[in-house]
mmCIF file of C-alpha atoms and ligand atoms in Angstrom:
data_model
loop_
_atom_site.group_PDB
_atom_site.id
_atom_site.type_symbol
_atom_site.label_atom_id
_atom_site.label_comp_id
_atom_site.label_asym_id
_atom_site.label_seq_id
_atom_site.Cartn_x
_atom_site.Cartn_y
_atom_site.Cartn_z
ATOM 1 C CA MET A 1 0.229 -52.590 -14.930
ATOM 2 C CA SER A 2 0.376 -51.127 -18.483
ATOM 3 C CA ASP A 3 2.670 -52.618 -21.108
ATOM 4 C CA SER A 4 4.971 -49.607 -20.996
ATOM 5 C CA THR A 5 5.285 -49.854 -17.177
ATOM 6 C CA GLU A 6 6.134 -53.544 -17.469
ATOM 7 C CA LEU A 7 8.743 -52.789 -20.100
ATOM 8 C CA LEU A 8 10.235 -50.152 -17.894
ATOM 9 C CA THR A 9 10.361 -52.541 -14.960
ATOM 10 C CA SER A 10 12.383 -54.961 -17.016
ATOM 11 C CA ASP A 11 14.546 -52.156 -18.333
ATOM 12 C CA ILE A 12 15.529 -50.996 -14.853
ATOM 13 C CA ASP A 13 16.163 -54.611 -13.831
ATOM 14 C CA ARG A 14 18.392 -55.099 -16.912
ATOM 15 C CA VAL A 15 20.405 -51.995 -15.997
ATOM 16 C CA ALA A 16 20.692 -53.131 -12.343
ATOM 17 C CA ASP A 17 21.884 -56.521 -13.579
ATOM 18 C CA ALA A 18 24.427 -54.999 -15.915
ATOM 19 C CA ILE A 19 25.737 -52.811 -13.117
ATOM 20 C CA ARG A 20 26.007 -55.830 -10.747
ATOM 21 C CA ALA A 21 27.816 -57.826 -13.465
ATOM 22 C CA GLY A 22 30.238 -55.118 -14.598
ATOM 23 C CA ASP A 23 33.545 -54.107 -12.937
ATOM 24 C CA ARG A 24 34.675 -51.021 -14.794
ATOM 25 C CA PHE A 25 32.467 -48.088 -15.840
ATOM 26 C CA LEU A 26 32.774 -44.686 -17.511
ATOM 27 C CA LEU A 27 29.947 -42.239 -16.806
ATOM 28 C CA THR A 28 29.073 -39.281 -18.935
ATOM 29 C CA THR A 29 26.202 -36.899 -19.713
ATOM 30 C CA HIS A 30 25.329 -34.227 -22.306
ATOM 31 C CA GLU A 31 27.398 -31.167 -23.374
ATOM 32 C CA ASN A 32 26.529 -27.853 -21.692
ATOM 33 C CA PRO A 33 25.666 -29.910 -18.615
ATOM 34 C CA ASP A 34 22.883 -28.653 -16.379
ATOM 35 C CA GLY A 35 22.021 -29.483 -12.782
ATOM 36 C CA ASP A 36 20.369 -32.802 -13.641
ATOM 37 C CA ALA A 37 23.277 -33.829 -15.899
ATOM 38 C CA LEU A 38 25.875 -33.091 -13.211
ATOM 39 C CA GLY A 39 23.781 -34.280 -10.253
ATOM 40 C CA SER A 40 22.975 -37.629 -11.806
ATOM 41 C CA LEU A 41 26.585 -38.061 -13.065
ATOM 42 C CA LEU A 42 28.040 -37.506 -9.564
ATOM 43 C CA GLY A 43 25.215 -39.426 -7.845
ATOM 44 C CA MET A 44 25.646 -42.469 -10.095
ATOM 45 C CA HIS A 45 29.446 -42.319 -9.675
ATOM 46 C CA ARG A 46 29.127 -42.477 -5.858
ATOM 47 C CA VAL A 47 26.517 -45.222 -6.095
ATOM 48 C CA LEU A 48 28.877 -47.366 -8.192
ATOM 49 C CA GLU A 49 31.723 -46.670 -5.792
ATOM 50 C CA ALA A 50 29.561 -47.843 -2.915
ATOM 51 C CA LEU A 51 29.097 -51.091 -4.835
ATOM 52 C CA GLY A 52 32.904 -51.472 -5.044
ATOM 53 C CA LYS A 53 33.053 -50.715 -8.792
ATOM 54 C CA ASP A 54 35.876 -49.014 -10.647
ATOM 55 C CA THR A 55 34.170 -45.907 -11.991
ATOM 56 C CA VAL A 56 35.307 -42.727 -13.739
ATOM 57 C CA MET A 57 33.295 -39.676 -14.794
ATOM 58 C CA PHE A 58 34.021 -38.015 -18.147
ATOM 59 C CA LEU A 59 33.291 -34.509 -19.493
ATOM 60 C CA ALA A 60 35.145 -32.729 -22.274
ATOM 61 C CA ALA A 61 37.585 -30.039 -21.166
ATOM 62 C CA LYS A 62 35.497 -27.399 -22.985
ATOM 63 C CA GLU A 63 32.752 -27.812 -20.394
ATOM 64 C CA PHE A 64 34.992 -26.211 -17.749
ATOM 65 C CA PRO A 65 34.671 -23.951 -15.821
ATOM 66 C CA LEU A 66 31.153 -25.245 -15.116
ATOM 67 C CA PRO A 67 28.258 -22.835 -14.670
ATOM 68 C CA VAL A 68 28.929 -21.042 -11.402
ATOM 69 C CA GLU A 69 25.843 -22.498 -9.684
ATOM 70 C CA TYR A 70 27.147 -26.058 -10.001
ATOM 71 C CA ARG A 71 30.748 -25.449 -8.979
ATOM 72 C CA PHE A 72 30.141 -26.489 -5.410
ATOM 73 C CA LEU A 73 29.526 -30.057 -6.554
ATOM 74 C CA PRO A 74 32.697 -32.115 -5.887
ATOM 75 C CA LEU A 75 33.516 -32.942 -9.516
ATOM 76 C CA GLU A 76 37.320 -32.692 -9.262
ATOM 77 C CA GLU A 77 37.673 -36.326 -10.245
ATOM 78 C CA VAL A 78 36.116 -35.805 -13.677
ATOM 79 C CA PHE A 79 38.324 -37.055 -16.582
ATOM 80 C CA HIS A 80 38.786 -34.833 -19.674
ATOM 81 C CA GLU A 81 40.475 -37.585 -21.694
ATOM 82 C CA PRO A 82 39.520 -41.255 -22.169
ATOM 83 C CA PRO A 83 41.189 -43.538 -19.599
ATOM 84 C CA ALA A 84 43.756 -45.943 -21.067
ATOM 85 C CA ASP A 85 41.417 -48.930 -20.403
ATOM 86 C CA ILE A 86 38.368 -47.372 -22.083
ATOM 87 C CA ALA A 87 37.910 -50.479 -24.240
ATOM 88 C CA ASP A 88 37.155 -52.504 -21.082
ATOM 89 C CA ARG A 89 34.606 -50.079 -19.625
ATOM 90 C CA VAL A 90 30.840 -50.066 -19.802
ATOM 91 C CA VAL A 91 29.765 -46.548 -20.687
ATOM 92 C CA ILE A 92 26.729 -45.114 -18.881
ATOM 93 C CA PHE A 93 25.117 -42.030 -20.419
ATOM 94 C CA LEU A 94 22.952 -39.955 -18.034
ATOM 95 C CA ASP A 95 20.353 -37.372 -19.070
ATOM 96 C CA CYS A 96 21.492 -37.480 -22.747
ATOM 97 C CA GLY A 97 18.629 -37.769 -25.250
ATOM 98 C CA ASN A 98 20.801 -38.527 -28.241
ATOM 99 C CA ILE A 99 24.446 -39.392 -28.760
ATOM 100 C CA ASP A 100 25.115 -36.231 -30.675
ATOM 101 C CA ARG A 101 24.680 -34.322 -27.462
ATOM 102 C CA MET A 102 28.036 -35.705 -26.385
ATOM 103 C CA PRO A 103 30.129 -34.881 -29.485
ATOM 104 C CA VAL A 104 33.270 -36.713 -28.429
ATOM 105 C CA ASP A 105 34.811 -39.244 -30.859
ATOM 106 C CA PHE A 106 35.672 -42.053 -28.440
ATOM 107 C CA LEU A 107 32.111 -42.117 -27.141
ATOM 108 C CA GLN A 108 30.577 -42.277 -30.572
ATOM 109 C CA ASN A 109 32.595 -45.107 -32.120
ATOM 110 C CA GLY A 110 30.223 -47.872 -31.009
ATOM 111 C CA GLU A 111 32.989 -49.977 -29.417
ATOM 112 C CA ASN A 112 31.676 -50.048 -25.832
ATOM 113 C CA THR A 113 28.586 -51.523 -24.171
ATOM 114 C CA VAL A 114 26.435 -48.459 -23.578
ATOM 115 C CA ILE A 115 23.789 -48.034 -20.901
ATOM 116 C CA ASN A 116 21.461 -45.102 -21.658
ATOM 117 C CA VAL A 117 19.648 -43.730 -18.584
ATOM 118 C CA ASP A 118 17.419 -40.800 -19.406
ATOM 119 C CA HIS A 119 13.947 -39.183 -19.204
ATOM 120 C CA HIS A 120 13.594 -37.346 -22.547
ATOM 121 C CA HIS A 121 10.606 -38.473 -24.592
ATOM 122 C CA ASP A 122 12.566 -38.048 -27.813
ATOM 123 C CA ASN A 123 15.492 -40.188 -26.596
ATOM 124 C CA THR A 124 16.922 -42.009 -29.669
ATOM 125 C CA ARG A 125 17.573 -45.223 -27.651
ATOM 126 C CA PHE A 126 21.192 -45.258 -28.809
ATOM 127 C CA GLY A 127 22.333 -47.585 -26.013
ATOM 128 C CA SER A 128 22.895 -51.321 -25.824
ATOM 129 C CA ILE A 129 20.491 -51.131 -22.866
ATOM 130 C CA ASN A 130 18.049 -48.238 -22.724
ATOM 131 C CA LEU A 131 16.330 -47.125 -19.555
ATOM 132 C CA VAL A 132 14.203 -44.195 -20.678
ATOM 133 C CA ASP A 133 11.641 -43.256 -18.088
ATOM 134 C CA VAL A 134 9.659 -40.371 -19.501
ATOM 135 C CA ASP A 135 7.595 -40.101 -16.340
ATOM 136 C CA ALA A 136 10.657 -39.375 -14.223
ATOM 137 C CA SER A 137 10.922 -35.633 -13.481
ATOM 138 C CA CYS A 138 14.712 -35.831 -13.835
ATOM 139 C CA THR A 139 17.392 -38.399 -14.562
ATOM 140 C CA ALA A 140 18.426 -38.093 -10.900
ATOM 141 C CA GLU A 141 15.075 -39.695 -10.041
ATOM 142 C CA ILE A 142 16.034 -42.781 -12.084
ATOM 143 C CA VAL A 143 19.426 -42.953 -10.374
ATOM 144 C CA PHE A 144 17.624 -42.712 -7.072
ATOM 145 C CA ASP A 145 15.427 -45.686 -8.062
ATOM 146 C CA LEU A 146 18.477 -47.634 -9.228
ATOM 147 C CA ALA A 147 20.283 -47.001 -5.928
ATOM 148 C CA GLY A 148 17.246 -48.395 -4.096
ATOM 149 C CA LEU A 149 17.108 -51.486 -6.332
ATOM 150 C CA LEU A 150 20.817 -52.070 -5.831
ATOM 151 C CA ASP A 151 20.466 -51.689 -2.012
ATOM 152 C CA VAL A 152 22.856 -48.767 -1.835
ATOM 153 C CA ARG A 153 22.358 -46.711 1.256
ATOM 154 C CA LEU A 154 22.413 -43.014 0.210
ATOM 155 C CA THR A 155 25.232 -40.896 1.744
ATOM 156 C CA PRO A 156 24.667 -37.169 2.253
ATOM 157 C CA GLU A 157 26.924 -36.514 -0.760
ATOM 158 C CA MET A 158 24.904 -38.750 -3.051
ATOM 159 C CA ALA A 159 21.720 -37.178 -1.730
ATOM 160 C CA ASN A 160 22.976 -33.627 -2.335
ATOM 161 C CA ALA A 161 23.960 -34.485 -5.894
ATOM 162 C CA LEU A 162 20.640 -36.076 -6.740
ATOM 163 C CA TYR A 163 18.775 -33.229 -5.058
ATOM 164 C CA VAL A 164 20.527 -30.752 -7.340
ATOM 165 C CA GLY A 165 19.120 -32.670 -10.356
ATOM 166 C CA LEU A 166 15.687 -32.788 -8.795
ATOM 167 C CA VAL A 167 15.478 -29.133 -7.833
ATOM 168 C CA THR A 168 16.808 -27.811 -11.132
ATOM 169 C CA ASP A 169 14.782 -30.036 -13.500
ATOM 170 C CA THR A 170 11.484 -29.447 -11.596
ATOM 171 C CA GLY A 171 12.077 -25.686 -11.370
ATOM 172 C CA LYS A 172 12.133 -25.918 -7.560
ATOM 173 C CA PHE A 173 9.191 -28.336 -7.564
ATOM 174 C CA MET A 174 6.975 -26.056 -9.676
ATOM 175 C CA TYR A 175 7.106 -27.329 -13.268
ATOM 176 C CA GLU A 176 4.505 -29.736 -14.671
ATOM 177 C CA ASN A 177 6.836 -32.722 -14.185
ATOM 178 C CA THR A 178 6.557 -32.326 -10.400
ATOM 179 C CA ASP A 179 4.387 -34.967 -8.770
ATOM 180 C CA ALA A 180 4.092 -37.114 -5.640
ATOM 181 C CA ARG A 181 6.975 -39.268 -6.787
ATOM 182 C CA SER A 182 9.386 -36.311 -7.016
ATOM 183 C CA HIS A 183 8.276 -35.120 -3.554
ATOM 184 C CA ARG A 184 8.735 -38.624 -2.139
ATOM 185 C CA MET A 185 12.198 -38.661 -3.583
ATOM 186 C CA ALA A 186 12.892 -35.239 -2.008
ATOM 187 C CA ALA A 187 11.778 -36.658 1.378
ATOM 188 C CA GLY A 188 14.085 -39.613 0.955
ATOM 189 C CA LEU A 189 17.019 -37.390 0.047
ATOM 190 C CA ILE A 190 16.378 -35.079 3.002
ATOM 191 C CA GLU A 191 16.298 -38.068 5.293
ATOM 192 C CA ALA A 192 19.632 -39.121 3.754
ATOM 193 C CA GLY A 193 21.179 -35.787 4.761
ATOM 194 C CA VAL A 194 20.456 -32.998 2.232
ATOM 195 C CA ASP A 195 20.730 -29.529 3.713
ATOM 196 C CA VAL A 196 17.854 -28.007 1.771
ATOM 197 C CA ASN A 197 18.592 -24.352 2.449
ATOM 198 C CA GLU A 198 22.307 -24.775 1.807
ATOM 199 C CA ILE A 199 21.643 -26.309 -1.628
ATOM 200 C CA TYR A 200 19.111 -23.607 -2.470
ATOM 201 C CA ARG A 201 21.574 -20.896 -1.467
ATOM 202 C CA ARG A 202 24.410 -22.510 -3.504
ATOM 203 C CA LEU A 203 22.226 -22.870 -6.615
ATOM 204 C CA TYR A 204 20.349 -19.600 -6.568
ATOM 205 C CA GLU A 205 22.015 -17.129 -4.212
ATOM 206 C CA HIS A 206 25.676 -17.126 -5.119
ATOM 207 C CA ALA A 207 25.269 -15.184 -8.344
ATOM 208 C CA PRO A 208 28.119 -12.928 -9.454
ATOM 209 C CA ILE A 209 26.940 -9.346 -10.139
ATOM 210 C CA GLU A 210 27.829 -9.837 -13.847
ATOM 211 C CA LYS A 211 24.979 -12.352 -14.053
ATOM 212 C CA LEU A 212 22.462 -9.742 -12.968
ATOM 213 C CA ARG A 213 23.858 -7.173 -15.324
ATOM 214 C CA LEU A 214 23.539 -9.631 -18.198
ATOM 215 C CA LEU A 215 19.999 -10.433 -17.119
ATOM 216 C CA ALA A 216 19.193 -6.715 -17.111
ATOM 217 C CA GLN A 217 20.340 -6.466 -20.771
ATOM 218 C CA ALA A 218 18.274 -9.464 -21.760
ATOM 219 C CA LEU A 219 15.156 -8.242 -19.999
ATOM 220 C CA ASP A 220 15.547 -4.792 -21.485
ATOM 221 C CA ARG A 221 15.109 -6.075 -25.038
ATOM 222 C CA ILE A 222 12.387 -8.684 -24.740
ATOM 223 C CA GLU A 223 10.278 -8.809 -27.888
ATOM 224 C CA LEU A 224 6.659 -9.856 -27.601
ATOM 225 C CA ARG A 225 5.132 -11.351 -30.718
ATOM 226 C CA ASP A 226 1.680 -12.658 -31.542
ATOM 227 C CA ASP A 227 -0.210 -10.629 -28.955
ATOM 228 C CA GLY A 228 2.413 -11.417 -26.389
ATOM 229 C CA ARG A 229 2.101 -15.174 -26.646
ATOM 230 C CA LEU A 230 5.702 -15.524 -27.879
ATOM 231 C CA ALA A 231 8.375 -13.785 -25.712
ATOM 232 C CA VAL A 232 11.874 -13.727 -27.131
ATOM 233 C CA THR A 233 15.125 -12.109 -26.154
ATOM 234 C CA TYR A 234 18.745 -12.465 -27.208
ATOM 235 C CA ILE A 235 22.253 -12.189 -25.768
ATOM 236 C CA SER A 236 25.068 -11.224 -28.116
ATOM 237 C CA MET A 237 28.866 -11.240 -27.950
ATOM 238 C CA ASP A 238 28.646 -7.455 -27.192
ATOM 239 C CA ASP A 239 26.631 -8.249 -24.029
ATOM 240 C CA TYR A 240 29.277 -10.587 -22.692
ATOM 241 C CA ALA A 241 31.877 -7.884 -23.362
ATOM 242 C CA SER A 242 29.925 -4.958 -21.886
ATOM 243 C CA THR A 243 28.848 -6.843 -18.681
ATOM 244 C CA GLY A 244 31.962 -8.963 -18.191
ATOM 245 C CA ALA A 245 29.692 -12.015 -17.988
ATOM 246 C CA SER A 246 30.685 -15.426 -19.286
ATOM 247 C CA GLU A 247 28.235 -17.386 -21.475
ATOM 248 C CA SER A 248 27.448 -19.793 -18.628
ATOM 249 C CA LEU A 249 25.813 -16.881 -16.723
ATOM 250 C CA THR A 250 22.930 -17.041 -19.226
ATOM 251 C CA GLU A 251 21.558 -20.009 -17.241
ATOM 252 C CA GLY A 252 18.168 -19.120 -15.771
ATOM 253 C CA ILE A 253 17.451 -16.011 -17.855
ATOM 254 C CA ILE A 254 14.668 -17.870 -19.629
ATOM 255 C CA ASP A 255 12.852 -18.411 -16.318
ATOM 256 C CA HIS A 256 12.141 -14.672 -16.212
ATOM 257 C CA LEU A 257 10.606 -14.669 -19.682
ATOM 258 C CA ARG A 258 8.213 -17.463 -18.834
ATOM 259 C CA THR A 259 6.762 -15.384 -16.011
ATOM 260 C CA ILE A 260 5.243 -12.820 -18.395
ATOM 261 C CA ASP A 261 1.452 -12.907 -18.247
ATOM 262 C CA GLY A 262 0.049 -14.378 -21.454
ATOM 263 C CA ALA A 263 3.352 -15.781 -22.778
ATOM 264 C CA ALA A 264 2.776 -19.350 -24.039
ATOM 265 C CA VAL A 265 6.325 -19.812 -25.317
ATOM 266 C CA ALA A 266 9.482 -18.146 -24.051
ATOM 267 C CA ALA A 267 12.771 -18.251 -25.970
ATOM 268 C CA VAL A 268 16.297 -16.998 -25.351
ATOM 269 C CA VAL A 269 18.771 -16.854 -28.243
ATOM 270 C CA ARG A 270 22.398 -16.514 -27.270
ATOM 271 C CA ASP A 271 25.717 -16.244 -29.096
ATOM 272 C CA GLN A 272 28.045 -19.083 -28.206
ATOM 273 C CA ILE A 273 31.532 -17.939 -27.336
ATOM 274 C CA ASP A 274 33.534 -21.122 -28.083
ATOM 275 C CA ALA A 275 34.857 -21.257 -31.650
ATOM 276 C CA GLY A 276 34.190 -24.995 -31.864
ATOM 277 C CA ARG A 277 30.458 -24.666 -31.380
ATOM 278 C CA PRO A 278 27.652 -23.490 -33.664
ATOM 279 C CA ALA A 279 27.276 -19.704 -33.617
ATOM 280 C CA ARG A 280 24.062 -19.624 -31.552
ATOM 281 C CA LYS A 281 22.050 -21.614 -29.029
ATOM 282 C CA VAL A 282 18.269 -21.315 -28.540
ATOM 283 C CA SER A 283 16.487 -22.273 -25.317
ATOM 284 C CA MET A 284 12.713 -22.597 -25.309
ATOM 285 C CA ARG A 285 10.003 -23.133 -22.665
ATOM 286 C CA SER A 286 6.309 -23.818 -23.095
ATOM 287 C CA THR A 287 4.429 -22.319 -20.147
ATOM 288 C CA ASP A 288 1.060 -24.049 -20.380
ATOM 289 C CA GLY A 289 2.080 -27.214 -22.233
ATOM 290 C CA ARG A 290 -0.111 -26.610 -25.290
ATOM 291 C CA VAL A 291 2.830 -25.986 -27.549
ATOM 292 C CA ASP A 292 5.410 -28.773 -27.810
ATOM 293 C CA VAL A 293 8.679 -26.859 -27.969
ATOM 294 C CA SER A 294 10.715 -30.038 -28.533
ATOM 295 C CA ALA A 295 8.942 -30.322 -31.924
ATOM 296 C CA ILE A 296 10.160 -26.812 -32.766
ATOM 297 C CA ALA A 297 13.682 -27.798 -31.689
ATOM 298 C CA ARG A 298 13.603 -30.908 -33.857
ATOM 299 C CA ALA A 299 12.225 -28.888 -36.803
ATOM 300 C CA SER A 300 15.396 -26.805 -36.645
ATOM 301 C CA GLY A 301 17.347 -29.960 -37.436
ATOM 302 C CA GLU A 302 19.743 -29.421 -34.551
ATOM 303 C CA GLY A 303 17.926 -29.996 -31.309
ATOM 304 C CA GLY A 304 15.334 -31.680 -29.100
ATOM 305 C CA GLY A 305 14.266 -31.925 -25.474
ATOM 306 C CA HIS A 306 10.982 -32.139 -23.580
ATOM 307 C CA ARG A 307 7.588 -30.818 -24.580
ATOM 308 C CA GLN A 308 7.912 -28.023 -22.098
ATOM 309 C CA ALA A 309 11.695 -27.362 -22.238
ATOM 310 C CA ALA A 310 13.799 -27.778 -25.348
ATOM 311 C CA GLY A 311 16.737 -26.325 -27.190
ATOM 312 C CA PHE A 312 18.627 -26.232 -30.454
ATOM 313 C CA SER A 313 21.770 -24.764 -31.926
ATOM 314 C CA SER A 314 21.910 -22.742 -35.109
ATOM 315 C CA GLU A 315 24.180 -20.849 -37.526
ATOM 316 C CA LEU A 316 21.399 -18.406 -38.444
ATOM 317 C CA GLU A 317 21.516 -14.718 -37.524
ATOM 318 C CA ILE A 318 19.406 -13.579 -34.554
ATOM 319 C CA PRO A 319 16.554 -11.922 -36.628
ATOM 320 C CA GLU A 320 16.286 -15.063 -38.778
ATOM 321 C CA ILE A 321 16.054 -17.198 -35.655
ATOM 322 C CA VAL A 322 13.324 -14.968 -34.238
ATOM 323 C CA GLU A 323 11.453 -15.310 -37.560
ATOM 324 C CA PHE A 324 11.858 -19.108 -37.515
ATOM 325 C CA LEU A 325 10.522 -19.198 -33.952
ATOM 326 C CA ARG A 326 7.540 -17.111 -34.965
ATOM 327 C CA GLU A 327 6.634 -19.336 -37.885
ATOM 328 C CA GLN A 328 7.109 -22.498 -35.839
ATOM 329 C CA TYR A 329 5.125 -21.079 -32.963
ATOM 330 C CA LEU A 330 2.174 -20.286 -35.247
ATOM 331 C CA GLU A 331 2.294 -23.742 -36.783
ATOM 332 C CA ALA A 332 2.471 -25.411 -33.360
ATOM 333 C CA ARG A 333 -0.383 -23.324 -32.087
ATOM 334 C CA ALA A 334 -2.479 -24.289 -35.106
ATOM 335 C CA ALA A 335 -1.612 -27.949 -34.512
ATOM 336 C CA ALA A 336 -2.548 -27.672 -30.814
ATOM 337 C CA ARG A 337 -5.966 -26.314 -31.798
ATOM 338 C CA ALA A 338 -6.602 -28.996 -34.404
HETATM 339 P P1 LIG B 401 18.203 -25.703 -22.131
HETATM 340 O O1 LIG B 401 17.343 -24.731 -22.837
HETATM 341 O O2 LIG B 401 19.582 -25.760 -22.594
HETATM 342 O O3 LIG B 401 18.071 -25.524 -20.609
HETATM 343 O O4 LIG B 401 17.590 -27.138 -22.423
HETATM 344 C C1 LIG B 401 16.268 -27.470 -22.168
HETATM 345 C C2 LIG B 401 15.995 -28.931 -22.512
HETATM 346 O O5 LIG B 401 16.219 -29.064 -23.900
HETATM 347 C C3 LIG B 401 16.880 -29.893 -21.815
HETATM 348 O O6 LIG B 401 16.070 -31.014 -21.478
HETATM 349 C C4 LIG B 401 17.908 -30.281 -22.818
HETATM 350 O O7 LIG B 401 18.312 -31.611 -22.627
HETATM 351 C C5 LIG B 401 17.182 -30.086 -24.139
HETATM 352 N N1 LIG B 401 18.088 -29.575 -25.150
HETATM 353 C C6 LIG B 401 18.712 -28.399 -25.155
HETATM 354 N N2 LIG B 401 19.528 -28.277 -26.243
HETATM 355 C C7 LIG B 401 19.377 -29.412 -26.972
HETATM 356 C C8 LIG B 401 19.945 -29.908 -28.184
HETATM 357 N N3 LIG B 401 20.815 -29.169 -28.926
HETATM 358 N N4 LIG B 401 19.597 -31.147 -28.607
HETATM 359 C C9 LIG B 401 18.713 -31.866 -27.878
HETATM 360 N N5 LIG B 401 18.115 -31.495 -26.730
HETATM 361 C C10 LIG B 401 18.455 -30.260 -26.280
HETATM 362 MN MN1 LIG B 402 19.845 -31.991 -18.809
HETATM 363 MN MN1 LIG B 403 17.074 -33.901 -17.105
#
């Protein structure tokens, strides 16, 4: 066993011990929650309930309505305000690489014991206990391991929630983070009651027509730079207005850009509708792993993520962002060759 594996073993044991010892918990994740964020949040909540714990989930009101693909998850119990007894709760962050990805005052004041359960390699280890498993394909995979360690028998609802995290973060078992472990987890979840086709249909085949119209706009204006190795598109306020699509319907557009033959990096820049947020959000994917897009996100000063999937927010105008991406891409490519 390598040193890092040993460390991880003790980290997961420490988290399991802290869960056994605690009575009251508050669970949260990152803003703009994706399938892994929501799946691991709900999965962990039900695991704690099965252990007889008092548990609440928290997400800021601005996250609602959730992206349409995740609305079938039973998240009605989510709190939008801190519970009155917040001071007595252990806070568990799921799938959140740094605390600034949950910009909510009561979660940033350092007054609670914090358990940080995540799989981002650039996790800032902001917790009192940090369980950061960079080999896990998704945070749901770590929750699955924790459930096993805590002898919790998975219900179909827990399995469905964790399966959503697994399917979305592995790109339906196709991204580089997919391995035997993620397939073993899938088998375990299916045995626990996941209806595979039903989840697939809910995630990918309940799209409102506005989503396809927005996609059409985005595809129509793809720009290819550097001999087609960088593929970029953007979605502006005008596009939301002309298609009737909400911002959350941008989810998944980037997957179309990464399919272009020869594209090493795909990026989607979008205007953010909410006044409280930075003007724009950039999503990036590295298709062959040679370029570390999380480094580009960090270079922006406002982001992070995985080597192959990362994002950042920005106040720059769209052409300036495209230029920034181009410069960063060229630098990253030179670094990858060195
Ligand atoms: P997205 O492009 O929003 O689907 O995000 C892709 C990956 O980048 C996910 O793993 C996110 O957790 C991460 N990510 C996206 N935006 C940020 C950000 N502003 N800061 C840190 N990580 C981010
Ligand atoms: Mn996530
Ligand atoms: Mn994740």
